[in-house]
Coordinates of C-alpha atoms and ligand atoms in Angstrom, one line a residue:
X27 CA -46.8 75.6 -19.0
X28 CA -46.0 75.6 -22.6
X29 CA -42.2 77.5 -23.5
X30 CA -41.3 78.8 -26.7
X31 CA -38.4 80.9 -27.8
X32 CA -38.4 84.0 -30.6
X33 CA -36.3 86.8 -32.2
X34 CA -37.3 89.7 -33.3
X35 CA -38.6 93.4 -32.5
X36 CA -40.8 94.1 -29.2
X37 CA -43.3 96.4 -31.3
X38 CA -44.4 93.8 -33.8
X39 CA -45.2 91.2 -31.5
X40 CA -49.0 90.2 -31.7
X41 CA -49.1 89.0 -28.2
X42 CA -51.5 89.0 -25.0
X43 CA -48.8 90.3 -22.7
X44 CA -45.4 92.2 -23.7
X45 CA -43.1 92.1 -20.7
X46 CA -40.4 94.7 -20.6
X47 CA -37.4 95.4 -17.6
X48 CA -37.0 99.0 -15.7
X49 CA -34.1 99.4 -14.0
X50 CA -33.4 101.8 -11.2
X51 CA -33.2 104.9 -11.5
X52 CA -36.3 104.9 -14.2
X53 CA -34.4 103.4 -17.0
X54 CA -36.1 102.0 -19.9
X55 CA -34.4 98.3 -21.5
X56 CA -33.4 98.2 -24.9
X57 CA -36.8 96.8 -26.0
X58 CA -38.5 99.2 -23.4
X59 CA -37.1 102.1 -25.7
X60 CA -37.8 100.8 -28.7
X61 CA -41.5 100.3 -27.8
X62 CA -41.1 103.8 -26.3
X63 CA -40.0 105.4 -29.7
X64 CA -43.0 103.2 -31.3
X65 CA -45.6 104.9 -28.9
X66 CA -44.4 108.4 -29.0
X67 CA -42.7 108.3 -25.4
X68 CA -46.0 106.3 -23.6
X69 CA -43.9 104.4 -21.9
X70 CA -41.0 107.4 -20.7
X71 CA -44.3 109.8 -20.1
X72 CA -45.3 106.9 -17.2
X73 CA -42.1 106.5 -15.8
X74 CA -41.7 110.1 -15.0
X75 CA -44.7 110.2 -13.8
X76 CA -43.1 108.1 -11.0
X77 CA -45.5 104.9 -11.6
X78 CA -42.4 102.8 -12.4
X79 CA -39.1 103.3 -10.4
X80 CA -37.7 100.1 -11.5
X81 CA -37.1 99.2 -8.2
X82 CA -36.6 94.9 -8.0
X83 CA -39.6 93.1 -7.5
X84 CA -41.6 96.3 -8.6
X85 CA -44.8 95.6 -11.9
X86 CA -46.7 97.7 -13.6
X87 CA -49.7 96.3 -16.2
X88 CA -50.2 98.7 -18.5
X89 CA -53.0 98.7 -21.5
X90 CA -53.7 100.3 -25.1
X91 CA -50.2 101.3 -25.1
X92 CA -50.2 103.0 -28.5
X93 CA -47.4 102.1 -31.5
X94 CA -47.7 98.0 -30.2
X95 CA -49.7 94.9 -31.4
X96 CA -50.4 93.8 -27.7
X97 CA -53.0 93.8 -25.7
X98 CA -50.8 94.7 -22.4
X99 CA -47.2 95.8 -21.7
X100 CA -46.0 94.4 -18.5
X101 CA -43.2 96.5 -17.1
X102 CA -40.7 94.7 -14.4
X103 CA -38.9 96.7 -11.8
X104 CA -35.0 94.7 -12.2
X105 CA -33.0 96.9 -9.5
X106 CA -30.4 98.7 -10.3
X107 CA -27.8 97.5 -13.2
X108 CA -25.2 97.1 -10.9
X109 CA -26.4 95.2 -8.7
X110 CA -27.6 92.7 -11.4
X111 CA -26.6 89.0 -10.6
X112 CA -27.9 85.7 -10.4
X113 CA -29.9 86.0 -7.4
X114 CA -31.5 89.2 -8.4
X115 CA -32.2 87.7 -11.8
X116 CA -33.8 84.8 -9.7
X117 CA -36.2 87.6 -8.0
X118 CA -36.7 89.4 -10.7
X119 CA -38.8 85.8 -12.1
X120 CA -40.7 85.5 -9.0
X121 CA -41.9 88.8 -9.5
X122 CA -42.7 88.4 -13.2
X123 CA -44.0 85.1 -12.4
X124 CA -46.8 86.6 -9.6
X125 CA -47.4 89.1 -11.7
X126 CA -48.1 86.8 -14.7
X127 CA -50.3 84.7 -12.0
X128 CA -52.5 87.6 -11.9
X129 CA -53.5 88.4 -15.5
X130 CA -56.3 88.0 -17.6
X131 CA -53.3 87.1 -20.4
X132 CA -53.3 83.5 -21.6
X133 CA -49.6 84.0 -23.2
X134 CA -47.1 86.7 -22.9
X135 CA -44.0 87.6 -24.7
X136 CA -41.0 88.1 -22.1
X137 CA -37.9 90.6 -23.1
X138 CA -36.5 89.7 -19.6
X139 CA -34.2 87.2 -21.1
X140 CA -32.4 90.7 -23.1
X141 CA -30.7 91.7 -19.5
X142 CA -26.9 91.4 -19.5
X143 CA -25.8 89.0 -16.1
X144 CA -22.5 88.8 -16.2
X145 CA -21.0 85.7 -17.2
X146 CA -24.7 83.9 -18.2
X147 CA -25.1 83.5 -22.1
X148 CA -29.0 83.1 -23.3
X149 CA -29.4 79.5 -22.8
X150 CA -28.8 80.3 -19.0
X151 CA -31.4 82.7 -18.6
X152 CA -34.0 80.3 -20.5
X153 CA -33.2 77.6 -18.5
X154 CA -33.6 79.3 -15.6
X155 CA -37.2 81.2 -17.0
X156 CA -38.4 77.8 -17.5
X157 CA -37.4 76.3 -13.9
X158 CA -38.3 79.3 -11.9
X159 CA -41.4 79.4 -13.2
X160 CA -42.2 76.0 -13.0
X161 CA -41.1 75.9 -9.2
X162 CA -43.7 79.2 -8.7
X163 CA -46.3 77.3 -10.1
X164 CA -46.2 73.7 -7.8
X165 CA -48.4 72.7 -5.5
X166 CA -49.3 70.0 -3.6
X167 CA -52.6 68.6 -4.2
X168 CA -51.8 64.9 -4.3
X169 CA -53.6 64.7 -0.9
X170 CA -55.9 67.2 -0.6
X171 CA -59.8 66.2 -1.7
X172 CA -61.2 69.8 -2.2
X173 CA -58.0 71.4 -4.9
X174 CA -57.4 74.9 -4.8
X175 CA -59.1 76.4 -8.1
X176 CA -56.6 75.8 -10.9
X177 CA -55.2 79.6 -10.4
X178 CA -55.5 81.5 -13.9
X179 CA -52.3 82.9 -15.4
X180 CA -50.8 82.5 -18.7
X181 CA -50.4 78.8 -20.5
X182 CA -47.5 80.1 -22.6
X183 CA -44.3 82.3 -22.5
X184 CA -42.4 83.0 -25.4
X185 CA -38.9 84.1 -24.6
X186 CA -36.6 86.2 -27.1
X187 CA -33.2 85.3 -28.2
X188 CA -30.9 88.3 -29.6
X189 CA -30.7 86.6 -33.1
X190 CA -32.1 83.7 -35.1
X191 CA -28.7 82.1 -34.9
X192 CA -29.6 81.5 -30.9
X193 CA -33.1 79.7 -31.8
X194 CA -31.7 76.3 -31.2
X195 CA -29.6 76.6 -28.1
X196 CA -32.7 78.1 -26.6
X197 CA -35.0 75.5 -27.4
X198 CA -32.3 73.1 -26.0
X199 CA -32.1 75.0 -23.0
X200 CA -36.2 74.9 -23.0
X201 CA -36.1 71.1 -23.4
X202 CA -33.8 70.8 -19.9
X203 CA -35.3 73.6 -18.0
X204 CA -38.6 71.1 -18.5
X205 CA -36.8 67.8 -18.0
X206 CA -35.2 69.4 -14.9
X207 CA -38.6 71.1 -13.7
X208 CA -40.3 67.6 -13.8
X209 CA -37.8 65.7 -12.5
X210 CA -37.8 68.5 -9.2
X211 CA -41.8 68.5 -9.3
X212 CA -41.6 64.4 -9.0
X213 CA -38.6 64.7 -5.7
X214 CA -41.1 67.2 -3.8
X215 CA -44.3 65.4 -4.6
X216 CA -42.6 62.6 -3.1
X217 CA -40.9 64.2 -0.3
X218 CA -44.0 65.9 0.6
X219 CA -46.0 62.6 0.9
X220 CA -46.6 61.4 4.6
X221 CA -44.7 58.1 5.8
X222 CA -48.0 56.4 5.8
X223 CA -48.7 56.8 2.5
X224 CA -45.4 56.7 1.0
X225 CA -43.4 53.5 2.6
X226 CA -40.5 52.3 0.8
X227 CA -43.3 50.0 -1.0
X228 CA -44.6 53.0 -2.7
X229 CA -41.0 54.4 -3.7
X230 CA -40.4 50.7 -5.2
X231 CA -43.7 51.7 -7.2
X232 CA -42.6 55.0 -8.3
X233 CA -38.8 53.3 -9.6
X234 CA -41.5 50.5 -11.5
X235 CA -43.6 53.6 -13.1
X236 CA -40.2 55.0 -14.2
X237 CA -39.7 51.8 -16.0
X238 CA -42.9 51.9 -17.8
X239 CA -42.4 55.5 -18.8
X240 CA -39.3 55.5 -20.6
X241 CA -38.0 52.1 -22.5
X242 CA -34.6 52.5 -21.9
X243 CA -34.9 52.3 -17.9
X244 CA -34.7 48.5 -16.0
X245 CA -35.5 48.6 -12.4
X246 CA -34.8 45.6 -10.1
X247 CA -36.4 45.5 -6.4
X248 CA -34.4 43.4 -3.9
X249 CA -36.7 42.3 -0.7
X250 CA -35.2 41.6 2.5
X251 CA -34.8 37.9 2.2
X252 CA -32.5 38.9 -1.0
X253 CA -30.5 41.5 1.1
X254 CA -30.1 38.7 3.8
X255 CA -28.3 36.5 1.0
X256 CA -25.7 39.4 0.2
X257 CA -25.8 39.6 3.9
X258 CA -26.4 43.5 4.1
X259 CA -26.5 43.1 7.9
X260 CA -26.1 46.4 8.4
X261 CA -29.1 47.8 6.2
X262 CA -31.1 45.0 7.7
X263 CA -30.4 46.7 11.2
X264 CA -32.3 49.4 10.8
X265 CA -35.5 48.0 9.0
X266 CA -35.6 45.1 11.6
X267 CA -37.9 47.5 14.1
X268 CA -40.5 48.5 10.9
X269 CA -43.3 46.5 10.4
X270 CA -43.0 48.0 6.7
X271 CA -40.8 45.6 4.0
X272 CA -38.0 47.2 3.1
X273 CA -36.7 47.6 -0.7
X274 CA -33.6 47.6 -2.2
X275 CA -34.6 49.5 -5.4
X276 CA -32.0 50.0 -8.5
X277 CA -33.0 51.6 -11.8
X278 CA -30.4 51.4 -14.8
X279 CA -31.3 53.8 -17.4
X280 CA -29.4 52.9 -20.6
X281 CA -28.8 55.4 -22.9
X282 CA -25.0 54.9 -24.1
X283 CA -22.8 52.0 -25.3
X284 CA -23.2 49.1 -23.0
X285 CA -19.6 48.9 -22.4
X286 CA -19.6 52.8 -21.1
X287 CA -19.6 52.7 -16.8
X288 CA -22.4 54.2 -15.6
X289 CA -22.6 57.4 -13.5
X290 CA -24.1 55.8 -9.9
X291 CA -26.5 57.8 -7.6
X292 CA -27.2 56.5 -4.3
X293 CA -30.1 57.8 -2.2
X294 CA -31.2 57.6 1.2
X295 CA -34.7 56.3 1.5
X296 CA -35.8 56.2 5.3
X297 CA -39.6 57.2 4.6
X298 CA -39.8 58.0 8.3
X299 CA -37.0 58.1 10.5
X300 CA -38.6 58.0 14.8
X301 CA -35.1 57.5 15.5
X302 CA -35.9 53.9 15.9
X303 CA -34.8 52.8 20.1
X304 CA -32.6 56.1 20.4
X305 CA -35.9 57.9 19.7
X306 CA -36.1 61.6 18.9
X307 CA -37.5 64.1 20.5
X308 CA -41.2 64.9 19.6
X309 CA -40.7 68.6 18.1
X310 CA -40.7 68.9 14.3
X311 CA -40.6 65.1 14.1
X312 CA -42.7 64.8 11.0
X313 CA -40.3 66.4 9.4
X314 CA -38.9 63.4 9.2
X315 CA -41.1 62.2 6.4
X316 CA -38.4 63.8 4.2
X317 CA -36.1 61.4 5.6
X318 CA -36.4 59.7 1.8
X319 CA -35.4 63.4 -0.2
X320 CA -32.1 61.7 -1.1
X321 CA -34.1 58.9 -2.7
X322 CA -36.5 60.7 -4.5
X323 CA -33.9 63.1 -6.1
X324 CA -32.4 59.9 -7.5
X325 CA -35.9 59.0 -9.0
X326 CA -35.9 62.6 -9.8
X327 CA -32.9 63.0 -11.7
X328 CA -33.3 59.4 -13.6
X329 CA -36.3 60.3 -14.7
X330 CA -35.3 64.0 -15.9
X331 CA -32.2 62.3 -17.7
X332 CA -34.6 59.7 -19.3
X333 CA -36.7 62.5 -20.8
X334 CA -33.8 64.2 -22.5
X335 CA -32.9 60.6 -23.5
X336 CA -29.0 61.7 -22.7
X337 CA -26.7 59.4 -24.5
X338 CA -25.4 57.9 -21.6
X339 CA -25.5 55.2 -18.7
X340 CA -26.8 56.4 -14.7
X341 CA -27.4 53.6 -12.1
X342 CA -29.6 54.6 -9.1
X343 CA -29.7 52.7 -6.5
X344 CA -32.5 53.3 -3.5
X345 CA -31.8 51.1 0.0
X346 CA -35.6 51.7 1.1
X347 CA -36.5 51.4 4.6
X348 CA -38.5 53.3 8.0
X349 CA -36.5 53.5 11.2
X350 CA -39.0 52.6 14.0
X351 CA -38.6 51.5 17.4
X352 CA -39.9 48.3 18.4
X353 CA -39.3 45.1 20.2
X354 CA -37.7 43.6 17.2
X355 CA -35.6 47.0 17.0
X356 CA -31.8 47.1 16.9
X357 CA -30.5 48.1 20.4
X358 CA -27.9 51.2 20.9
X359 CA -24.7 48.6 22.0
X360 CA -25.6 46.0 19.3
X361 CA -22.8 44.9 16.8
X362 CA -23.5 44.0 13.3
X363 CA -21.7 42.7 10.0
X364 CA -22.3 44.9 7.3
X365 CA -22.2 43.7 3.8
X366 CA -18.4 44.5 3.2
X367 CA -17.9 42.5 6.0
X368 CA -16.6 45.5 8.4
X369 CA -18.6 44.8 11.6
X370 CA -20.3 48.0 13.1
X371 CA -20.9 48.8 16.6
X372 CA -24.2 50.4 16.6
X373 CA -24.0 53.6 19.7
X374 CA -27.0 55.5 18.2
X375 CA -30.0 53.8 16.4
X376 CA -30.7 57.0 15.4
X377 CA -27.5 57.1 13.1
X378 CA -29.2 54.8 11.1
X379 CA -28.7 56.7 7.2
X380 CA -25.3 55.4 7.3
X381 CA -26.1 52.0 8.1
X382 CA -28.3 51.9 5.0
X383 CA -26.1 53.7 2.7
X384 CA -23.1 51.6 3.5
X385 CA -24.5 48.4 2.4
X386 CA -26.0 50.3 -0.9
X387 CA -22.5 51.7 -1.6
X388 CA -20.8 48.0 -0.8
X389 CA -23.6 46.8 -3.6
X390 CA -22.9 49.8 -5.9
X391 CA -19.7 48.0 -7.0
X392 CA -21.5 45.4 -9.1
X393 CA -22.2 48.3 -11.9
X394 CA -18.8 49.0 -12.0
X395 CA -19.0 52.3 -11.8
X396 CA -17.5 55.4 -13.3
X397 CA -18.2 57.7 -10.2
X398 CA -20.4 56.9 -7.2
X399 CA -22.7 60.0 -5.5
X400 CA -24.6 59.5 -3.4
X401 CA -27.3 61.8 -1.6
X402 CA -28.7 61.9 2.3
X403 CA -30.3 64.0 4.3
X404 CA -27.9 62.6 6.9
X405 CA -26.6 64.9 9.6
X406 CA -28.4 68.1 11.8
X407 CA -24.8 68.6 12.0
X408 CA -25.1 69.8 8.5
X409 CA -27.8 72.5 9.0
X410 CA -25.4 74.0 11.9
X411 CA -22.6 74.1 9.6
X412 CA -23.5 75.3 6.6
X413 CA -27.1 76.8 7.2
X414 CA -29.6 76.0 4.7
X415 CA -28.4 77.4 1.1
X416 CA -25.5 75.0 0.3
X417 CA -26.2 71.5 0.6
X418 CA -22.4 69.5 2.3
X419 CA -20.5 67.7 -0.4
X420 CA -17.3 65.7 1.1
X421 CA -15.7 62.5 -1.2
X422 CA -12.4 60.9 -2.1
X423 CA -11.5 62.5 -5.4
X424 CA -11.7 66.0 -5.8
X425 CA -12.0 66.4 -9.6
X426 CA -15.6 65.1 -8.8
X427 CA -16.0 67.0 -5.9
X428 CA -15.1 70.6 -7.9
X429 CA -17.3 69.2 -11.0
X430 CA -19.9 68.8 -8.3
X431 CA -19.2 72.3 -7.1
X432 CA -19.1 73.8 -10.5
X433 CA -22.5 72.5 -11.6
X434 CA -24.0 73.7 -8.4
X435 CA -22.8 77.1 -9.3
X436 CA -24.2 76.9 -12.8
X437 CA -27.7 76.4 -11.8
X438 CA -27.9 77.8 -8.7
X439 CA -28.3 74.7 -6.5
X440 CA -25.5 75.2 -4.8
X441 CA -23.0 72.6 -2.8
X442 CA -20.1 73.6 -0.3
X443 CA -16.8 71.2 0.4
X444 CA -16.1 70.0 4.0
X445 CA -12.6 68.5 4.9
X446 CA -12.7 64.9 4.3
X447 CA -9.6 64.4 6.2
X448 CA -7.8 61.2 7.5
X449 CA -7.7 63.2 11.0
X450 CA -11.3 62.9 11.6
X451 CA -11.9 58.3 10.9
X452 CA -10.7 58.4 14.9
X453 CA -13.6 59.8 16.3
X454 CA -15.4 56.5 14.5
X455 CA -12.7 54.1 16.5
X456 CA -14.8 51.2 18.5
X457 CA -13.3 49.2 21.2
X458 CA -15.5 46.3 20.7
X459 CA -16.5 46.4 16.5
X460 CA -14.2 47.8 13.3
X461 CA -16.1 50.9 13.4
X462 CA -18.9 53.3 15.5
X463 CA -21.7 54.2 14.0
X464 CA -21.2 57.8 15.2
X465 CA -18.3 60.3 15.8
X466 CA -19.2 62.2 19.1
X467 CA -20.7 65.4 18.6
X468 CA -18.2 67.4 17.1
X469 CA -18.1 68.0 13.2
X470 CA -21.1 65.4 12.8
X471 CA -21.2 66.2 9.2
X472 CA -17.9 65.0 8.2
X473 CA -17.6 62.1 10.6
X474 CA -20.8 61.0 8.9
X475 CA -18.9 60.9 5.8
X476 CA -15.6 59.0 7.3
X477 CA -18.3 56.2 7.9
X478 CA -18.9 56.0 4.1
X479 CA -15.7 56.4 2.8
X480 CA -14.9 53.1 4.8
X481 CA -17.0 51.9 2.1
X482 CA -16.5 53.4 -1.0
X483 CA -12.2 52.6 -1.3
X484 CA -13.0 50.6 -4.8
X485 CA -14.4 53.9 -6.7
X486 CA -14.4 57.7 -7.0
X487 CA -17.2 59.0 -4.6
X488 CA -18.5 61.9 -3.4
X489 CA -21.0 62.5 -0.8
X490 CA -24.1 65.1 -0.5
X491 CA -25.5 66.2 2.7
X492 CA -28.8 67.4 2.2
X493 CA -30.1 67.9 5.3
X494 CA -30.5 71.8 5.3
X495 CA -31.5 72.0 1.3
X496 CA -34.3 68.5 0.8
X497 CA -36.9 71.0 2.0
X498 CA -38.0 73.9 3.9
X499 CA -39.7 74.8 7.5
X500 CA -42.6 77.5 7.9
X501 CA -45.7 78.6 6.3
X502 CA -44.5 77.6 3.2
X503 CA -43.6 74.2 3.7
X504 CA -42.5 71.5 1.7
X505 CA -39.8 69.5 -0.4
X506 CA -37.6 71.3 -2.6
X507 CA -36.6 69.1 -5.0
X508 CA -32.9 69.9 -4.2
X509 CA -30.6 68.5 -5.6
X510 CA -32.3 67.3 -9.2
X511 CA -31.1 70.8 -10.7
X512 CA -27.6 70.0 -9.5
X513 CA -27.4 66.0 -10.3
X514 CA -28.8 66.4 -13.6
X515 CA -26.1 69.6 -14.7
X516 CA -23.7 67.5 -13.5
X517 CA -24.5 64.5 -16.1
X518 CA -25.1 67.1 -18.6
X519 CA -21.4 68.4 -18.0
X520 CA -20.5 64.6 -17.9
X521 CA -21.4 65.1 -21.5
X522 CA -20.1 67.6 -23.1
X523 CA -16.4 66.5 -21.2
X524 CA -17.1 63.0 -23.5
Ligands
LIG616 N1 -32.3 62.1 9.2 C1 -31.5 62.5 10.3 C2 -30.7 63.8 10.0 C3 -31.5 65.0 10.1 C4 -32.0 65.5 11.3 C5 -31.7 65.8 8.9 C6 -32.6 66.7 11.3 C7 -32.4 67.0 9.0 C8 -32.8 67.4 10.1 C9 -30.4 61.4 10.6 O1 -30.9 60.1 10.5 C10 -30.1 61.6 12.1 O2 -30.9 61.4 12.9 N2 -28.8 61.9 12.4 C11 -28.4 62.1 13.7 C12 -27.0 61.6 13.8 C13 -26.5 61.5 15.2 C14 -27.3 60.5 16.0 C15 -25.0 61.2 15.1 C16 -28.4 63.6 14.0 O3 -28.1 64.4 13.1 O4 -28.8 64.0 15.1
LIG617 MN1 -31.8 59.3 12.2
LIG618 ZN1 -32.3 59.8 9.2

């Protein structure tokens, strides 16, 4: 869908669609009065009628409204003004963008970005136009032979800005509410592929495609003979019981000085994680095709930074691999050397995220980094914790943890702190090997991340647990994309700080 943005009166808009807000009770927005005075009260005459509360969520398509150069006004219910936030901005979208989805209208001209949220200037409520729509309109297809009918709806929303002077920030905000949208689109298409289609070979594909995209990104694949020379025993652990190769993918994309440290994103790639010997039990196991969402959010977010062509360095790095059980399977009791050189007793085969991660994070220090994140959907534990809005962030320096926080809260992809504390490392205590590969069952989340930070003394690093945000359950099932939106405003933010 194509974005544009616009100043200038509702009434002299030649446009297919006009869309104006109601709020509750009956209560016309600025640009609803002005069309209103324009058409000799058409538009208060209907909302007294009591066609048009303004109740959130409620729309109205109304035509041949008199004193306007559009074929349609589209009026959108927006609640009541106090209770205008965020969220109900967010719903308000997803009404506007069914109700768009079921129009005649090729292009529309929205007055929605007018509302006052507190706090949120105009380039917030493009941005977030741009996304929400995008997300309403993605669907799955890759796999399916007979494709839903393209679904008609318009091809192009123009947004208004309160003055010309706000023309530019909005077409800024245009240009990364696209970036972003494509960068979520490529995380769910890839976290909604099956494990048979998409092994880590295929994610080693995707990193190469990125390459050949945009100029400015390198990608280098390790195989598993190279990992055995850095001796990443630990990595090698898990994909010893998959008859799938696994990959040891990083992408440099290279957009400021070379002598600038790069911003490193870590992210779990288990394309299918059985639980390898300590198998899991058989309900909801395909779910664990999204065992790769941390990976494909790093693909998601390099590639949304490349398209902005940000002037600055990110590193992602991708340790690739299924967990299966077989005969050539690691065995709950077995101890290994991970690539730090810590040895690892290995209790639960099924903890195997960790065992991956730590050898990618050991690696990570060759790009001398600025700040190491990386992204797992790595504990249940996480899902009983926090539920399934926030996704976990934990790490060793806070100032990244609260930038992490604060971008989450800027576009609504939202991250929650758990205690990293010094307390908790005891639960990883081994008597045979420097460390267990699991904590017991209480606060599985965190003791998750006390394995990591075993690994990541030489930088600052934060951890995301994404295990209750990668994707959703139910009807309407799939990857979300989570956390693209919140990686990417956090390199913007990087930015604007340098
Ligand atoms: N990929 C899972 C975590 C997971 C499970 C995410 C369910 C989302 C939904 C991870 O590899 C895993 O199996 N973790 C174990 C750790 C345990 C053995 C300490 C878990 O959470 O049960
Ligand atoms: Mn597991
Ligand atoms: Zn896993």
């Amino acid at each position: 869908m194509e974005f544009n943005v616009k100043s200038g009166n509702p009434e002299k808009q030649r446009t297919a669609c006009l869309i104006i807000g109601v709020s509750q009770p009956r209560k016309l927005s600025r640009a609803g009065r002005q069309i209103d005075k324009m058409s000799d009260g058409f538009l208060s005459t209907i909302i007294r009628r009591g066609d048009m509360d303004g109740k959130l969520g409620q729309t109205r398509v109304l035509h041949n409204v008199p004193g306007t150069l559009s074929d349609r006004v589209l009026l959108v219910g927006c609640g009541k003004d106090k209770d205008l936030n965020e969220k109900t901005y967010l719903k308000i979208l997803d009404s506007l963008s069914a109700a768009l989805d079921n129009l005649g209208a090729m292009e529309a001209y929205s007055y929605l970005t007018d509302i006052n949220i507190k706090g949120r200037t105009i380039d917030w409520k493009v941005n977030q136009t741009v996304m929400q729509m995008e997300k309403n309109r993605y669907h799955c297809e890759q796999l399916k032979r007979q494709k839903n009918e393209a679904p008609k709806g318009i091809r192009k929303l123009v947004m208004n800005v309160p003055s010309r002077r706000e023309l530019n920030i909005g077409e800024q905000a245009i240009q990364q509410g696209n970036a972003i949208s494509s960068g979520v689109s490529l995380a769910k298409d890839l976290g909604n592929l099956p494990g048979n289609i998409c092994p880590p070979t295929y994610l080693a594909e995707q990193a190469r495609r990125l390459e050949k995209t945009f100029p400015p990104v390198v990608v280098e694949i390790l195989e598993e003979e190279d990992m055995k020379e850095l001796e990443m025993g630990s990595f090698l652990s898990v994909s010893a019981g998959s008859r799938q190769p696994a990959k040891l993918i990083s992408l440099e994309y290279h957009g400021g000085p070379s002598d600038q440290k790069p911003i490193v994103l870590v992210g779990k790639g288990v394309t299918f994680d059985s639980g390898g010997i300590s198998l899991k039990p058989g309900a909801s196991m395909d779910e664990m095709k999204y065992d790769m969402c941390g990976a494909a959010s790093v693909l998601g977010t390099i590639s949304a930074v490349a398209e902005m062509q940000l002037p600055l360095n990110v590193v992602g790095i991708i340790p690739a691999t299924e967990n299966m059980p077989d005969g050539l399977a690691t065995r709950p009791g077995d101890i290994v050397t991970s690539m730090s050189g810590l040895t690892i007793e290995i209790l639960n085969t099924d903890a195997e995220g960790r065992l991956i991660l730590c050898d990618a994070l050991t690696y990570a220090e060759k790009f001398d980094p600025d700040v190491v994140i990386d992204i797992a959907t790595l504990t249940g534990a996480c899902i009983v914790a926090l539920g399934r809005n926030p996704s976990a962030v934990l790490g060793n320096h806070s100032p990244l943890v609260n930038d992490l926080i604060g971008a989450g809260k800027q576009i609504e992809d939202k991250v929650w702190e758990l205690p990293l504390w010094d307390e908790y490392q005891d639960q990883l205590k081994s008597n045979f090997a420097d460390i267990a590969n699991i904590g017991g069952r209480e606060a599985g989340t965190i003791t998750a991340a006390c394995f990591l930070s075993r690994f990541t003394k030489k930088y600052k690093w934060a951890h995301l647990d994404i295990a209750g945000t990668a994707w959703v359950s139910g009807d309407n099932k799939g990857a979300t994309g989570r956390p693209v939106p919140l990686l990417t405003q956090y390199i913007l933010d990087q930015l604007e700080e340098k």
